[in-house]
Amino acid sequence: MRIYFLGTGTSQGVPVILSKDPVCLSTNPKDKRLRTSLFVEWDETIIQIDCGPDFRQQMLTSECPHIDAIVFTHEHSDHIAGLDDIRPFCFQKGGAMPIYAQKRVLQSLERRFDYVFQKENRYPGAPAVHANEIDENSTFFINSKKIEPILVMHGDLPILGYRMDRFAYLTDVKTLTQESLNKLQDLDVLVINALRIEEHPTHNNLQTALDYIRRINPKEAYITHISYQLGFHEIIEKQLPKNVYLAYDNLQLHL
């Protein structure tokens, strides 16, 4: 299994437009973060998680060879705004791209990208999707690969993380139920969000993320969905426990 971090930034990315914060002015490439997303290459199957506004740039940089399916965590713009840019992958497939999401998320996608979901009189060249509704109890398979959704509370909004074998990806976490924690045992790698040092109403701060990592106890953990307010990559990573790392754009892990 190969994990490719396409982006590790928060909803505005880093640097933030107009910001003069020292982190936004950093020349360290690890302080420059596109919107959070990754793909999992599992044997010959490639599963894209989320499809944000930087998707085109991320695909060109990563040279991702194909996508078998896209799974969505939730409907916020930084996680779905790049859907139109799946067109080359649809052309490559010769048909619709399978997507997996909660009912509410699929409805949001259809409102925003109605031409993608349209069945008749479709716009020539528009991407096409095959929508699959899931929830936290809907284990499903992509090319025989088992995907287990994990319920995550993003503030008051129920969203999904995903477990694939001994790897799990959670973003936009504020709280996790005990049931979700039980589903996250025996992991080799956990990816989880930490927005900043200070508390936030809908996201983990760094201490909360570290507390969840301690409770889940993976062999390794990587922090993503990072804002400039977390601080400089080089400084913060030195303060982390020995098995916890800050993810950065274009980091690749091999399990």
Short mmCIF file of C-alpha atoms in Angstrom, two decimals:
data_model
loop_
_atom_site.label_atom_id
_atom_site.label_comp_id
_atom_site.label_asym_id
_atom_site.label_seq_id
_atom_site.Cartn_x
_atom_site.Cartn_y
_atom_site.Cartn_z
CA MET A 1 0.00 0.00 0.00
CA ARG A 2 1.27 3.46 -0.94
CA ILE A 3 -0.14 6.58 0.72
CA TYR A 4 0.37 9.83 -1.20
CA PHE A 5 -0.40 13.08 0.64
CA LEU A 6 -1.65 15.38 -2.10
CA GLY A 7 -2.34 18.25 0.28
CA THR A 8 -2.10 18.77 4.03
CA GLY A 9 -3.46 22.30 4.53
CA THR A 10 -6.65 23.69 5.96
CA SER A 11 -9.54 25.16 3.96
CA GLN A 12 -7.60 28.27 2.84
CA GLY A 13 -4.32 26.45 2.27
CA VAL A 14 -0.95 27.76 3.40
CA PRO A 15 0.07 30.47 2.67
CA VAL A 16 -3.25 32.24 3.10
CA ILE A 17 -4.03 34.99 0.60
CA LEU A 18 -2.96 38.42 1.95
CA SER A 19 -1.43 36.98 5.13
CA LYS A 20 1.90 38.34 6.33
CA ASP A 21 2.22 35.76 9.09
CA PRO A 22 5.80 34.40 9.28
CA VAL A 23 4.61 30.85 8.50
CA CYS A 24 2.86 32.10 5.37
CA LEU A 25 6.10 33.83 4.35
CA SER A 26 8.24 30.74 5.02
CA THR A 27 10.50 29.48 2.23
CA ASN A 28 10.43 25.91 3.57
CA PRO A 29 8.44 23.78 1.07
CA LYS A 30 6.97 21.83 4.01
CA ASP A 31 5.22 25.03 5.16
CA LYS A 32 3.39 25.35 1.82
CA ARG A 33 0.20 23.31 2.00
CA LEU A 34 -2.52 22.67 -0.57
CA ARG A 35 -5.99 21.68 0.59
CA THR A 36 -6.11 18.32 2.37
CA SER A 37 -6.45 15.21 0.25
CA LEU A 38 -4.63 11.97 -0.46
CA PHE A 39 -4.80 8.81 -2.51
CA VAL A 40 -4.19 5.22 -1.49
CA GLU A 41 -2.59 2.89 -4.02
CA TRP A 42 -3.50 -0.56 -2.73
CA ASP A 43 -1.96 -3.21 -4.97
CA GLU A 44 -3.31 -2.14 -8.39
CA THR A 45 -6.28 -0.17 -7.01
CA ILE A 46 -6.09 3.61 -6.47
CA ILE A 47 -8.65 5.17 -4.13
CA GLN A 48 -8.87 8.96 -4.02
CA ILE A 49 -10.06 10.51 -0.73
CA ASP A 50 -11.76 13.86 -1.37
CA CYS A 51 -11.37 16.07 -4.40
CA GLY A 52 -10.72 19.66 -3.37
CA PRO A 53 -10.01 22.89 -5.25
CA ASP A 54 -6.32 22.00 -5.77
CA PHE A 55 -7.10 18.62 -7.35
CA ARG A 56 -5.82 19.45 -10.85
CA GLN A 57 -2.50 20.72 -9.55
CA GLN A 58 -2.19 17.75 -7.20
CA MET A 59 -2.78 15.23 -9.98
CA LEU A 60 -0.20 16.87 -12.23
CA THR A 61 2.39 16.93 -9.45
CA SER A 62 1.77 13.40 -8.21
CA GLU A 63 1.47 11.91 -11.70
CA CYS A 64 -1.35 9.72 -10.42
CA PRO A 65 -1.78 7.10 -13.18
CA HIS A 66 -5.49 6.36 -12.71
CA ILE A 67 -8.29 6.51 -10.14
CA ASP A 68 -10.62 3.57 -9.50
CA ALA A 69 -13.01 5.43 -7.17
CA ILE A 70 -13.38 8.57 -5.04
CA VAL A 71 -14.56 8.46 -1.44
CA PHE A 72 -15.72 11.69 0.18
CA THR A 73 -15.41 12.62 3.84
CA HIS A 74 -17.97 15.46 3.67
CA GLU A 75 -19.37 18.25 1.54
CA HIS A 76 -17.32 21.31 2.48
CA SER A 77 -15.75 23.15 -0.43
CA ASP A 78 -12.15 22.30 0.41
CA HIS A 79 -13.07 18.62 0.03
CA ILE A 80 -15.28 18.62 -3.09
CA ALA A 81 -14.61 21.73 -5.22
CA GLY A 82 -12.34 19.94 -7.72
CA LEU A 83 -14.92 17.42 -8.91
CA ASP A 84 -15.05 18.85 -12.43
CA ASP A 85 -11.34 18.07 -12.85
CA ILE A 86 -11.93 14.31 -12.76
CA ARG A 87 -12.77 14.56 -16.47
CA PRO A 88 -9.46 13.06 -17.74
CA PHE A 89 -9.94 10.06 -15.45
CA CYS A 90 -13.49 9.56 -16.75
CA PHE A 91 -12.18 9.71 -20.33
CA GLN A 92 -9.48 7.21 -19.38
CA LYS A 93 -12.11 4.89 -17.87
CA GLY A 94 -14.45 5.36 -20.79
CA GLY A 95 -17.32 5.94 -18.38
CA ALA A 96 -18.52 7.17 -15.02
CA MET A 97 -16.30 7.48 -11.97
CA PRO A 98 -17.62 5.57 -8.92
CA ILE A 99 -18.01 7.87 -5.93
CA TYR A 100 -18.94 6.99 -2.34
CA ALA A 101 -20.44 9.39 0.20
CA GLN A 102 -23.23 9.93 2.70
CA LYS A 103 -26.66 10.76 1.28
CA ARG A 104 -26.39 14.38 2.43
CA VAL A 105 -23.01 14.73 0.70
CA LEU A 106 -24.28 13.23 -2.55
CA GLN A 107 -27.21 15.65 -2.50
CA SER A 108 -24.82 18.56 -1.98
CA LEU A 109 -22.62 17.39 -4.86
CA GLU A 110 -25.65 17.09 -7.15
CA ARG A 111 -26.80 20.63 -6.32
CA ARG A 112 -23.35 22.07 -6.92
CA PHE A 113 -22.43 19.96 -9.96
CA ASP A 114 -25.86 19.27 -11.46
CA TYR A 115 -24.40 18.83 -14.96
CA VAL A 116 -22.18 16.00 -13.69
CA PHE A 117 -25.20 14.05 -12.41
CA GLN A 118 -27.47 14.85 -15.34
CA LYS A 119 -28.79 11.74 -17.15
CA GLU A 120 -30.24 13.30 -20.32
CA ASN A 121 -28.98 16.00 -22.70
CA ARG A 122 -25.62 15.92 -20.99
CA TYR A 123 -23.07 18.60 -21.79
CA PRO A 124 -20.43 17.12 -24.13
CA GLY A 125 -17.21 16.48 -22.26
CA ALA A 126 -18.75 16.76 -18.79
CA PRO A 127 -17.47 14.28 -16.22
CA ALA A 128 -19.81 11.51 -15.11
CA VAL A 129 -20.14 9.76 -11.78
CA HIS A 130 -21.77 6.62 -10.46
CA ALA A 131 -23.03 7.61 -7.01
CA ASN A 132 -22.97 5.12 -4.13
CA GLU A 133 -24.64 6.08 -0.86
CA ILE A 134 -22.88 4.95 2.31
CA ASP A 135 -22.95 5.63 6.03
CA GLU A 136 -20.84 4.68 9.03
CA ASN A 137 -22.29 1.15 8.97
CA SER A 138 -21.74 0.59 5.21
CA THR A 139 -18.57 -1.42 4.74
CA PHE A 140 -17.98 -1.60 0.99
CA PHE A 141 -15.47 -2.91 -1.53
CA ILE A 142 -13.54 -1.29 -4.37
CA ASN A 143 -11.93 -3.92 -6.61
CA SER A 144 -12.19 -6.44 -3.73
CA LYS A 145 -10.50 -3.98 -1.33
CA LYS A 146 -12.50 -3.57 1.89
CA ILE A 147 -13.24 0.01 2.97
CA GLU A 148 -14.69 0.65 6.44
CA PRO A 149 -16.25 4.08 7.08
CA ILE A 150 -15.60 5.64 10.49
CA LEU A 151 -18.06 8.12 12.02
CA VAL A 152 -16.40 11.46 12.83
CA MET A 153 -18.01 14.52 14.40
CA HIS A 154 -16.88 17.73 12.67
CA GLY A 155 -18.36 20.08 15.26
CA ASP A 156 -22.03 19.07 15.09
CA LEU A 157 -21.73 17.65 11.56
CA PRO A 158 -21.43 13.84 11.23
CA ILE A 159 -18.85 13.04 8.55
CA LEU A 160 -16.78 9.99 7.59
CA GLY A 161 -13.22 8.86 7.94
CA TYR A 162 -12.03 5.60 6.36
CA ARG A 163 -10.10 2.52 7.40
CA MET A 164 -8.34 0.39 4.78
CA ASP A 165 -6.65 -2.68 6.24
CA ARG A 166 -4.19 -1.31 8.86
CA PHE A 167 -4.36 2.29 7.62
CA ALA A 168 -6.96 4.90 8.67
CA TYR A 169 -7.61 8.45 7.50
CA LEU A 170 -9.54 10.93 9.63
CA THR A 171 -9.84 14.61 8.80
CA ASP A 172 -11.89 17.48 10.24
CA VAL A 173 -12.24 15.61 13.53
CA LYS A 174 -13.55 17.40 16.58
CA THR A 175 -14.80 14.36 18.48
CA LEU A 176 -14.85 10.58 18.06
CA THR A 177 -17.31 8.20 19.67
CA GLN A 178 -16.11 5.16 21.60
CA GLU A 179 -17.56 3.00 18.83
CA SER A 180 -15.38 4.79 16.27
CA LEU A 181 -12.33 4.45 18.52
CA ASN A 182 -13.00 0.73 18.77
CA LYS A 183 -12.87 0.47 14.96
CA LEU A 184 -9.44 2.10 14.92
CA GLN A 185 -7.46 -0.44 16.90
CA ASP A 186 -4.40 -2.32 15.55
CA LEU A 187 -3.34 0.30 13.01
CA ASP A 188 0.05 0.62 11.41
CA VAL A 189 -0.64 4.21 10.31
CA LEU A 190 -3.23 6.73 11.46
CA VAL A 191 -3.71 10.09 9.72
CA ILE A 192 -5.61 12.65 11.79
CA ASN A 193 -6.13 16.41 11.71
CA ALA A 194 -4.73 19.13 13.98
CA LEU A 195 -5.61 22.64 12.89
CA ARG A 196 -3.62 24.76 15.34
CA ILE A 197 -2.36 25.03 18.94
CA GLU A 198 -5.42 26.89 20.27
CA GLU A 199 -8.85 25.28 20.67
CA HIS A 200 -11.18 25.39 17.66
CA PRO A 201 -14.98 24.84 17.63
CA THR A 202 -15.04 22.22 14.84
CA HIS A 203 -11.50 20.80 14.53
CA ASN A 204 -8.92 19.12 16.70
CA ASN A 205 -6.22 21.33 18.06
CA LEU A 206 -2.79 19.73 18.46
CA GLN A 207 -3.30 18.52 22.02
CA THR A 208 -6.65 16.88 21.22
CA ALA A 209 -5.11 15.14 18.20
CA LEU A 210 -2.26 13.84 20.37
CA ASP A 211 -4.77 12.61 22.95
CA TYR A 212 -6.65 10.65 20.27
CA ILE A 213 -3.39 9.25 18.91
CA ARG A 214 -2.50 8.04 22.40
CA ARG A 215 -5.91 6.36 22.81
CA ILE A 216 -5.83 4.72 19.36
CA ASN A 217 -2.16 3.79 19.72
CA PRO A 218 -1.11 3.24 16.09
CA LYS A 219 2.47 2.31 15.25
CA GLU A 220 2.80 5.70 13.54
CA ALA A 221 0.59 8.76 13.23
CA TYR A 222 0.66 11.64 10.77
CA ILE A 223 -1.04 14.99 11.33
CA THR A 224 -2.82 16.73 8.45
CA HIS A 225 -5.34 19.55 7.77
CA ILE A 226 -2.86 22.02 9.22
CA SER A 227 -3.24 25.81 9.31
CA TYR A 228 -0.44 28.35 9.48
CA GLN A 229 -1.50 28.89 13.11
CA LEU A 230 0.01 25.54 14.08
CA GLY A 231 3.43 27.02 13.46
CA PHE A 232 6.55 26.18 11.46
CA HIS A 233 6.80 22.55 10.35
CA GLU A 234 10.42 22.25 11.42
CA ILE A 235 9.78 23.57 14.94
CA ILE A 236 6.51 21.75 15.71
CA GLU A 237 7.66 18.34 14.50
CA LYS A 238 10.59 18.38 16.94
CA GLN A 239 8.08 18.73 19.80
CA LEU A 240 6.00 15.68 18.85
CA PRO A 241 6.18 12.18 20.36
CA LYS A 242 8.65 9.89 18.61
CA ASN A 243 6.00 8.05 16.54
CA VAL A 244 4.03 11.18 15.51
CA TYR A 245 4.90 13.30 12.49
CA LEU A 246 3.56 16.30 10.63
CA ALA A 247 2.49 15.26 7.16
CA TYR A 248 3.47 17.53 4.28
CA ASP A 249 2.48 17.84 0.65
CA ASN A 250 3.83 15.04 -1.59
CA LEU A 251 4.93 12.88 1.35
CA GLN A 252 4.66 9.19 0.43
CA LEU A 253 4.34 6.29 2.84
CA HIS A 254 4.75 2.62 1.96
CA LEU A 255 3.01 0.03 4.12
#
